[in-house]
PDB file of C-alpha atoms in Angstrom:
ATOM      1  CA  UNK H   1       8.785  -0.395  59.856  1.00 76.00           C
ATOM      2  CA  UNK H   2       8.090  -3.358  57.933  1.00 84.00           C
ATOM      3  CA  UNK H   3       4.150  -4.970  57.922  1.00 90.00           C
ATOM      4  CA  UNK H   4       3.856  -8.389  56.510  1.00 94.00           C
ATOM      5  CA  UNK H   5       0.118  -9.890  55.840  1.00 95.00           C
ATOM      6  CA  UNK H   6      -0.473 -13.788  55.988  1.00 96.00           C
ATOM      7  CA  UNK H   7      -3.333 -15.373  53.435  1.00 97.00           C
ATOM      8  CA  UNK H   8      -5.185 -17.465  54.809  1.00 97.00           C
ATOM      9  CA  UNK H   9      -5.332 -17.619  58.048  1.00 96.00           C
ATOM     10  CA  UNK H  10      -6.570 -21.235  58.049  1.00 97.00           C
ATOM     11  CA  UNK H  11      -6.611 -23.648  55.082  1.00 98.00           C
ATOM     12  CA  UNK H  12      -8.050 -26.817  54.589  1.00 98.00           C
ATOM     13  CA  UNK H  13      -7.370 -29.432  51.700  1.00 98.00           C
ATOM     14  CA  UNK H  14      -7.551 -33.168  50.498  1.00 98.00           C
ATOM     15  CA  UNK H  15      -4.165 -34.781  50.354  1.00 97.00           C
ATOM     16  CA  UNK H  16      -3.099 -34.863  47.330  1.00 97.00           C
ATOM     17  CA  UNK H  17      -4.226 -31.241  46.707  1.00 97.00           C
ATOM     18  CA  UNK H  18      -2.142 -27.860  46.180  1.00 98.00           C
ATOM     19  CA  UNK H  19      -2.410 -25.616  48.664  1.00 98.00           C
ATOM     20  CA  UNK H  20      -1.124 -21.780  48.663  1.00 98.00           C
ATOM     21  CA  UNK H  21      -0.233 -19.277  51.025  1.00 98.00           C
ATOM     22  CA  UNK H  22      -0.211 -15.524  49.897  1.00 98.00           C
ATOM     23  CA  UNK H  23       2.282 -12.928  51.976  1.00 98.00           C
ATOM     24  CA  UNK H  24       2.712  -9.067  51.443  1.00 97.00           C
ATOM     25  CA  UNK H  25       5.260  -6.306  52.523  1.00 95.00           C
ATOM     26  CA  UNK H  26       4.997  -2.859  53.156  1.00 93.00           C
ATOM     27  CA  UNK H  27       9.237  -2.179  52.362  1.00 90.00           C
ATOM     28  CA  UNK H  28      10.253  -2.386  49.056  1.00 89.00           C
ATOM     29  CA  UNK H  29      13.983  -2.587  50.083  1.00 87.00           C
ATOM     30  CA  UNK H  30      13.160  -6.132  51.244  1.00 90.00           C
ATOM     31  CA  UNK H  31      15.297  -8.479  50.144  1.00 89.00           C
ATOM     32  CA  UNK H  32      15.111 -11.365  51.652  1.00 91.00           C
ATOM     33  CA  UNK H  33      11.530 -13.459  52.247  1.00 95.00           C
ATOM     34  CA  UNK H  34      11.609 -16.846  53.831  1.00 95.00           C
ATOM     35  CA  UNK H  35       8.943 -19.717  55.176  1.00 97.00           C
ATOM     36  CA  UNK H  36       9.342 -21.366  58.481  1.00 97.00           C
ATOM     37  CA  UNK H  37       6.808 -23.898  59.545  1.00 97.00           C
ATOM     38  CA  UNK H  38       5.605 -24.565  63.124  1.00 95.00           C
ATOM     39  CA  UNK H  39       4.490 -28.610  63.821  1.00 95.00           C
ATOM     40  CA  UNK H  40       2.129 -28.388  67.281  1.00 91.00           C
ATOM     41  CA  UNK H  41       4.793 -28.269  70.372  1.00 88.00           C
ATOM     42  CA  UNK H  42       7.613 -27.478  68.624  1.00 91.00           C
ATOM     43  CA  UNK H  43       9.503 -24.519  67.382  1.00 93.00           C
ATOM     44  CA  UNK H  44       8.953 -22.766  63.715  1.00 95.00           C
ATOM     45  CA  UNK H  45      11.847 -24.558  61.073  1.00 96.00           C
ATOM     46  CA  UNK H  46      13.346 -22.818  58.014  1.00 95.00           C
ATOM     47  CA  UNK H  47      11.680 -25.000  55.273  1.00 97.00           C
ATOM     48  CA  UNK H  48      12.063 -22.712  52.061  1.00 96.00           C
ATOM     49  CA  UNK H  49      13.421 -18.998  51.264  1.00 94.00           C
ATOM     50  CA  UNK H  50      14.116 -16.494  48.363  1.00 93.00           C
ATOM     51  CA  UNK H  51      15.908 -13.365  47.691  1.00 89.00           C
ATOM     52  CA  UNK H  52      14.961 -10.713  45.452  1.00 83.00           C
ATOM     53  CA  UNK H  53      17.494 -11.578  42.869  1.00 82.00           C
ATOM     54  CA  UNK H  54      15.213 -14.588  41.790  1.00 82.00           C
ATOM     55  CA  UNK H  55      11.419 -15.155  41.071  1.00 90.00           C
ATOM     56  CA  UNK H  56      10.885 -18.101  42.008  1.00 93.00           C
ATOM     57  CA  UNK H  57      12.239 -21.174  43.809  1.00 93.00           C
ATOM     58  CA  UNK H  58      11.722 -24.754  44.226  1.00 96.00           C
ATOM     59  CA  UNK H  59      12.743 -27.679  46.693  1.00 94.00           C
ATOM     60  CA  UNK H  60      10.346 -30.926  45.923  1.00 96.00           C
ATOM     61  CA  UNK H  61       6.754 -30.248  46.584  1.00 97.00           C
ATOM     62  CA  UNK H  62       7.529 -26.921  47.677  1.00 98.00           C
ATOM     63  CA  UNK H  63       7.802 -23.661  45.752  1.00 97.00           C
ATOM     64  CA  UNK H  64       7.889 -20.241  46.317  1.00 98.00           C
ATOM     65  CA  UNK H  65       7.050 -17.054  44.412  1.00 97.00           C
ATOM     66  CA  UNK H  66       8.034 -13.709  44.510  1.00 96.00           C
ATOM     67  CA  UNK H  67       6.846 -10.483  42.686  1.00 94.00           C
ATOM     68  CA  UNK H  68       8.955  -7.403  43.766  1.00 92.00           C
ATOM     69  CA  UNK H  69       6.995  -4.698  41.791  1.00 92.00           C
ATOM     70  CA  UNK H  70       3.584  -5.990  43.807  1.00 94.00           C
ATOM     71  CA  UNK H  71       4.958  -6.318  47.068  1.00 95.00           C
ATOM     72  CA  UNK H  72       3.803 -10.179  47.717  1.00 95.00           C
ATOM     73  CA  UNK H  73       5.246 -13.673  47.699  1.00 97.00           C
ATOM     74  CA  UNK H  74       3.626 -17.180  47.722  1.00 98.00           C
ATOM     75  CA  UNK H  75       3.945 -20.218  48.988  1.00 98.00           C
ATOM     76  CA  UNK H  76       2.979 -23.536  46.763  1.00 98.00           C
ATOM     77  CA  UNK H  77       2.406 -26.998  48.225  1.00 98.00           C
ATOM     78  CA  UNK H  78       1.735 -29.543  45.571  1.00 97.00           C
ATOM     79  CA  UNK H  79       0.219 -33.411  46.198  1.00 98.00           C
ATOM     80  CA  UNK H  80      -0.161 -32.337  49.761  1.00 98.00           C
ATOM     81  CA  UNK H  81       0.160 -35.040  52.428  1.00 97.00           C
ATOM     82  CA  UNK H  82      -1.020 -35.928  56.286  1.00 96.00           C
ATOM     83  CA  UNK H  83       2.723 -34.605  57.504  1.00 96.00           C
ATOM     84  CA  UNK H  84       2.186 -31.070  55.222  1.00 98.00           C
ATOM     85  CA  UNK H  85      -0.300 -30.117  58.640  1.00 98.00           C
ATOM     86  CA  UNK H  86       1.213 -27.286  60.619  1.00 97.00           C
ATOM     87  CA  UNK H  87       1.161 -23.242  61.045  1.00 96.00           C
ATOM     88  CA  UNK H  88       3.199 -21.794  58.280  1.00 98.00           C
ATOM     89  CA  UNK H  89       5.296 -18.313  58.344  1.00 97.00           C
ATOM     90  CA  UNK H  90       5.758 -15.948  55.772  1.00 97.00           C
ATOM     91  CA  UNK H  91       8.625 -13.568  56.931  1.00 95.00           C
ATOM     92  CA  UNK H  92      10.447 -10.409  55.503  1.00 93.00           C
ATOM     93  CA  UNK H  93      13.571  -9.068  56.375  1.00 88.00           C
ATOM     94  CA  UNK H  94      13.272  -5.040  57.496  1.00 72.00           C
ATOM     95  CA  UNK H  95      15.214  -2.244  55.870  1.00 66.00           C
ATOM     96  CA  UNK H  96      17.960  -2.199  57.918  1.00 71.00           C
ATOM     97  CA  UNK H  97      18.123  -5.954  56.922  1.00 69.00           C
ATOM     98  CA  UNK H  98      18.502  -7.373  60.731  1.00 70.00           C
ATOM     99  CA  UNK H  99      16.039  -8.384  61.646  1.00 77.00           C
ATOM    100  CA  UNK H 100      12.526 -10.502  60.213  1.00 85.00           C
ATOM    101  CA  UNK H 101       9.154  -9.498  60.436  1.00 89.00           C
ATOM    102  CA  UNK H 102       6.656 -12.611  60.718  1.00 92.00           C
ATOM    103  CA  UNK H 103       3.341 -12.444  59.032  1.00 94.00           C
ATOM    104  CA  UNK H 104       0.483 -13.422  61.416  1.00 93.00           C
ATOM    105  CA  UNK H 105       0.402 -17.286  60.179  1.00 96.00           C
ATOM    106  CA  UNK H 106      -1.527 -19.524  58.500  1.00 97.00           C
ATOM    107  CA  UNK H 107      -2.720 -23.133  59.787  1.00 97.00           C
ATOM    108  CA  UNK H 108      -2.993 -25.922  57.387  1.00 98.00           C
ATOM    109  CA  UNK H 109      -5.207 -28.634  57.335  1.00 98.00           C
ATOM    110  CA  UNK H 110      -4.804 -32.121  55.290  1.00 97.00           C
ATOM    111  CA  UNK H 111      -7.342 -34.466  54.883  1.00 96.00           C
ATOM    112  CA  UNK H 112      -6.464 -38.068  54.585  1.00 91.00           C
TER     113      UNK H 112
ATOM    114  CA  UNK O   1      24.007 -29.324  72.426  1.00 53.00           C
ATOM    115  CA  UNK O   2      23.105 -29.299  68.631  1.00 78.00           C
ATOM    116  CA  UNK O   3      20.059 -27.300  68.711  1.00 93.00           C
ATOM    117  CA  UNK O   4      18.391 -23.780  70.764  1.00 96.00           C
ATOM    118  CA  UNK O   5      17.550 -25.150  74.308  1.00 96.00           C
ATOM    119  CA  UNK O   6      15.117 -23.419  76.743  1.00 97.00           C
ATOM    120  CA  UNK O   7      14.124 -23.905  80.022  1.00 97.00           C
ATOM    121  CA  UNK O   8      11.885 -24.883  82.101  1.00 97.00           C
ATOM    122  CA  UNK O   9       9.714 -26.169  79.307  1.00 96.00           C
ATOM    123  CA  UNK O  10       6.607 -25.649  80.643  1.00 97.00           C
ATOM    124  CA  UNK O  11       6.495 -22.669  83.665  1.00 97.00           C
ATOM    125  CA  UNK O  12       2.845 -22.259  85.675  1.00 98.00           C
ATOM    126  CA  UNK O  13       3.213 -19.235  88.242  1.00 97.00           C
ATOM    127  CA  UNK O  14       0.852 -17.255  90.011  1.00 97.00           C
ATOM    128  CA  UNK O  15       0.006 -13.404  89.151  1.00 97.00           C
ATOM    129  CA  UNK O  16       2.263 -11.187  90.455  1.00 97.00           C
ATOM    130  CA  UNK O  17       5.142 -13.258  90.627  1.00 98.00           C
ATOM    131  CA  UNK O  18       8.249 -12.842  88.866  1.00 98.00           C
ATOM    132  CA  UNK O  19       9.592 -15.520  86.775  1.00 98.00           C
ATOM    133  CA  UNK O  20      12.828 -16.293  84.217  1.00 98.00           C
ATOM    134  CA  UNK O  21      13.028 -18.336  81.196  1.00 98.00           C
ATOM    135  CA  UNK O  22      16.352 -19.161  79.691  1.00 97.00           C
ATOM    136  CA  UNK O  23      17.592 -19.292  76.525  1.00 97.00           C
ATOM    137  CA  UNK O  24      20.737 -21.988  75.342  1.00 96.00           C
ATOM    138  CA  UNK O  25      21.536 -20.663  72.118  1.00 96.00           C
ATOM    139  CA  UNK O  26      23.583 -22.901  69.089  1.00 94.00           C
ATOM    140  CA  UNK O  27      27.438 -22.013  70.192  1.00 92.00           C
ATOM    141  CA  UNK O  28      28.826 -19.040  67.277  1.00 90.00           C
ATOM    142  CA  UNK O  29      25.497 -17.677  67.406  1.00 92.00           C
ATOM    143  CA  UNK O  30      25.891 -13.728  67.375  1.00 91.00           C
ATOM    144  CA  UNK O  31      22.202 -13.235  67.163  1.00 92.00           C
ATOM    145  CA  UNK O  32      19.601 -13.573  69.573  1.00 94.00           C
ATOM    146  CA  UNK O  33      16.002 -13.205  69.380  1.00 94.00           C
ATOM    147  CA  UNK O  34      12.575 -13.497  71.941  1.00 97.00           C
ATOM    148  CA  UNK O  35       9.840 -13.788  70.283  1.00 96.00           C
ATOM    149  CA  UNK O  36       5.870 -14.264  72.584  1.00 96.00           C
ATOM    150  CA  UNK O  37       3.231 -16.522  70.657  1.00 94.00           C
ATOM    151  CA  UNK O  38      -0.404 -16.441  72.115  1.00 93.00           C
ATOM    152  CA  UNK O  39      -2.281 -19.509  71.306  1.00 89.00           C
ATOM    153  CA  UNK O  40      -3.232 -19.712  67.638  1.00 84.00           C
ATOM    154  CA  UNK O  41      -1.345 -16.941  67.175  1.00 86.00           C
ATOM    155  CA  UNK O  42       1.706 -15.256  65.161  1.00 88.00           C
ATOM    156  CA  UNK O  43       5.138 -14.832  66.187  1.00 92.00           C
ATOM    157  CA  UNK O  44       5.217 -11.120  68.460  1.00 92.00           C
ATOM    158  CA  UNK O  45       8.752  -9.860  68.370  1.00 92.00           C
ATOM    159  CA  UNK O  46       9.589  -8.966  71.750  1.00 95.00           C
ATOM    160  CA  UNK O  47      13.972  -8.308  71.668  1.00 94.00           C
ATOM    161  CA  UNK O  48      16.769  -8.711  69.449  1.00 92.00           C
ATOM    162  CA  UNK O  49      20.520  -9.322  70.446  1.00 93.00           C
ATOM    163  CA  UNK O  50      23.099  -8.982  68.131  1.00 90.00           C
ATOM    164  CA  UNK O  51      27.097  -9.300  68.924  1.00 87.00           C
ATOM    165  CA  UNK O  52      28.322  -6.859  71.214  1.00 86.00           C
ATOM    166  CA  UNK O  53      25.705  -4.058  69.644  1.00 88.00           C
ATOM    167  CA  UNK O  54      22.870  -2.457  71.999  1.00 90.00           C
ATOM    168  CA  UNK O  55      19.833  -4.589  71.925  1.00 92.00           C
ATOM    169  CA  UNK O  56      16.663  -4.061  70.381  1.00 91.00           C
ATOM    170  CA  UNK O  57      14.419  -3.585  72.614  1.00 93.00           C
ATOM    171  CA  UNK O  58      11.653  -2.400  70.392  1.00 91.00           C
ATOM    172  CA  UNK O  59       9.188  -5.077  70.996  1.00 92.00           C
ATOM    173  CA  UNK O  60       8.761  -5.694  74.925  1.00 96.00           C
ATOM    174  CA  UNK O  61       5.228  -4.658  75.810  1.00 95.00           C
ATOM    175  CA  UNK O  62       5.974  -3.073  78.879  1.00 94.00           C
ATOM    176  CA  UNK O  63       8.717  -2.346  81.623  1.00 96.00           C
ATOM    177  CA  UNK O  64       7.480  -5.228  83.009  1.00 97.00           C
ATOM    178  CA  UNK O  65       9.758  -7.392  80.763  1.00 98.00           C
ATOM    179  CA  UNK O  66      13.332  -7.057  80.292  1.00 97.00           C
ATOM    180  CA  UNK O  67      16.174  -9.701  78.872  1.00 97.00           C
ATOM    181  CA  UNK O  68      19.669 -10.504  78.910  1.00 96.00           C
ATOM    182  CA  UNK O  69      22.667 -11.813  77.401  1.00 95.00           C
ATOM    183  CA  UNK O  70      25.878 -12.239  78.604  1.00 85.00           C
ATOM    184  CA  UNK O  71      27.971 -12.125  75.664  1.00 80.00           C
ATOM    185  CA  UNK O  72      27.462 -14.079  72.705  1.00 80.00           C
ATOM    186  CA  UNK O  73      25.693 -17.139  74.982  1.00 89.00           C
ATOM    187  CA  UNK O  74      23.204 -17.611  77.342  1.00 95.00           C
ATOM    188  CA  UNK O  75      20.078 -15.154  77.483  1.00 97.00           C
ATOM    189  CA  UNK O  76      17.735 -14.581  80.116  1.00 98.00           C
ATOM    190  CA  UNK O  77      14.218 -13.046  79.564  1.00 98.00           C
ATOM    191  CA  UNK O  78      12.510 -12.288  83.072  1.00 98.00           C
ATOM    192  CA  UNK O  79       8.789 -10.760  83.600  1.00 98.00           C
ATOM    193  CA  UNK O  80       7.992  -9.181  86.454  1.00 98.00           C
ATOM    194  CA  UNK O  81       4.680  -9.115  88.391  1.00 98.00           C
ATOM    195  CA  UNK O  82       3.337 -11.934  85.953  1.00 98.00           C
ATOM    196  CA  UNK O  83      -0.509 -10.700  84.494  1.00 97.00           C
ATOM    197  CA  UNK O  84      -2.791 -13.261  83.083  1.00 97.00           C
ATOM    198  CA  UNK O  85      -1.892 -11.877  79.671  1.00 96.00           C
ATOM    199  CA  UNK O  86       1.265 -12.449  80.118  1.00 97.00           C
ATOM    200  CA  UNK O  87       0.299 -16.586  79.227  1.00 97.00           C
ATOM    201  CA  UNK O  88       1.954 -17.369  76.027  1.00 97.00           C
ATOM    202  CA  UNK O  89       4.898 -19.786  74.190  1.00 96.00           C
ATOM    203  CA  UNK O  90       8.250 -17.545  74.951  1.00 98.00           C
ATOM    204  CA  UNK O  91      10.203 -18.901  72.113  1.00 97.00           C
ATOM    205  CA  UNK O  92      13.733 -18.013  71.539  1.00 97.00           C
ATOM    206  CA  UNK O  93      15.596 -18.246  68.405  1.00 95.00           C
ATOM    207  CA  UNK O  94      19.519 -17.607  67.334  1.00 94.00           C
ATOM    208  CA  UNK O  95      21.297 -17.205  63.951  1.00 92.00           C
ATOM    209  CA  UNK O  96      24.851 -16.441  62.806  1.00 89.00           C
ATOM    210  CA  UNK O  97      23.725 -13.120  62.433  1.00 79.00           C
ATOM    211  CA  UNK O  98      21.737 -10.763  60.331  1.00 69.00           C
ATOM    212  CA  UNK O  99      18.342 -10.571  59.327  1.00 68.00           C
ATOM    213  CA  UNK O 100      19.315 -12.854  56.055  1.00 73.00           C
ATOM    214  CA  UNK O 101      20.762 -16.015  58.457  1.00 80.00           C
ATOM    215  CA  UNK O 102      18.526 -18.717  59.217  1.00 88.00           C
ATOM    216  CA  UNK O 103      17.012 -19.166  62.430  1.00 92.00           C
ATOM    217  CA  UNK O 104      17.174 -21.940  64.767  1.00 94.00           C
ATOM    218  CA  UNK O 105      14.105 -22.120  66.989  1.00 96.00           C
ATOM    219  CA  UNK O 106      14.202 -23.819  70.448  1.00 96.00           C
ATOM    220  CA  UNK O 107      10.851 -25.670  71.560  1.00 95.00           C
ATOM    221  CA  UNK O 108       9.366 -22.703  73.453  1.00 96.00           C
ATOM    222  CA  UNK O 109       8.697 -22.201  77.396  1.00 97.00           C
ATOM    223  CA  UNK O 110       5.332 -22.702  77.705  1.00 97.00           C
ATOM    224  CA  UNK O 111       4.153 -19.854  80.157  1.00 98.00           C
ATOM    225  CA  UNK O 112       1.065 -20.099  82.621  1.00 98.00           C
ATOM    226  CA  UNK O 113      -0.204 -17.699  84.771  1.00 97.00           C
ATOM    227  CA  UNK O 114      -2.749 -18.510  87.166  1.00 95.00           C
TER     228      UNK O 114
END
């Protein structure tokens, strides 16, 4: 089945910073990679996604990357602020494309 | 309701008892999902409902746990003879269907086990 890794696992900048998350997969007929992030007490929300068809996508201060031939997509936060704190999911969708696999998370920390 | 509602929120139990969480999913929902999150963990899949189709059960750690659904609605996930381990976030989450939809999170069932 599908593996996905999570890079970091904790991450700490100074608002205003960038920060990145790095995700790989283990299918290569995933197709479909989104980013969910998880605020303390509450439930993980959609914030981003991207399908193979496209490199790379971009909503505000978020971005995200994707290289098919290497297996790994990316997360970009730029000018990072207080409310950018949270656990962040990378997530794949498996081969039989019903169901995600989550990577294991990464907790981000913002400085004021 | 608007959103993926679960209940209780917050569930403290004593080992060896059996408890049920519930899951409210957003009405047209086909899909279904549990998912267990240890603290400052990841997201463990634990079952996945999808329409009418057999679930997949794949993910539930041992015969301890089993879920239902009843139709494309309400889903149960019960744990018998609760274990320490068992202490987690039980979070359940619903899409239109398909790995590709987006999923709607509820706020989790916090789970205790004493």
């Amino acid at each position: 089945g599908e593996n996905v890794e999570q890079h970091p696992s904790t991450l700490s900048v100074q608002e205003g910073d960038s920060a990145v998350i790095k995700c790989t997969y283990s299918d290569s007929a995933s197709n479909y990679f989104p980013w969910y992030k998880q605020e303390l007490g509450k439930g993980p929300q959609l914030i981003i996604d991207i399908r193979s068809n496209v490199g790379e996508k971009k909503d505000q201060r978020i971005a995200v990357t994707l290289n098919k031939t290497a297996k790994h997509f990316s997360l970009h936060i730029t000018e990072t602020q207080p409310e950018d704190s949270a656990v962040y999911f990378c997530a794949a969708v498996n081969n039989a494309g019903n169901m995600l696999t989550f990577g294991g998370g990464t907790r981000l920390m913002v400085k004021p | 309701g608007a959103g993926v509602s679960q209940s209780p929120s917050n569930k403290v139990t004593e080992k060896g008892k059996d408890v049920e969480l519930r899951c409210d999913p957003i009405s047209g929902h086909t899909a279904l999902y549990w998912y267990r999150q240890r603290l400052g963990q990841g997201l463990e899949f634990l079952i996945y409902f999808q329409g009418n189709s057999a679930p997949d059960k794949s993910g539930l750690p041992s015969d301890r746990f089993s879920a239902e659904r009843t139709g494309e609605s309400v889903s149960t996930l019960t744990i018998q003879r609760t274990q320490q381990e068992d202490s987690a976030v039980y979070l359940c989450a619903s899409s239109w269907g398909g790995g590709e939809e987006k999923l709607f999170f509820g706020s989790g069932t916090q789970l205790s086990v004493l």
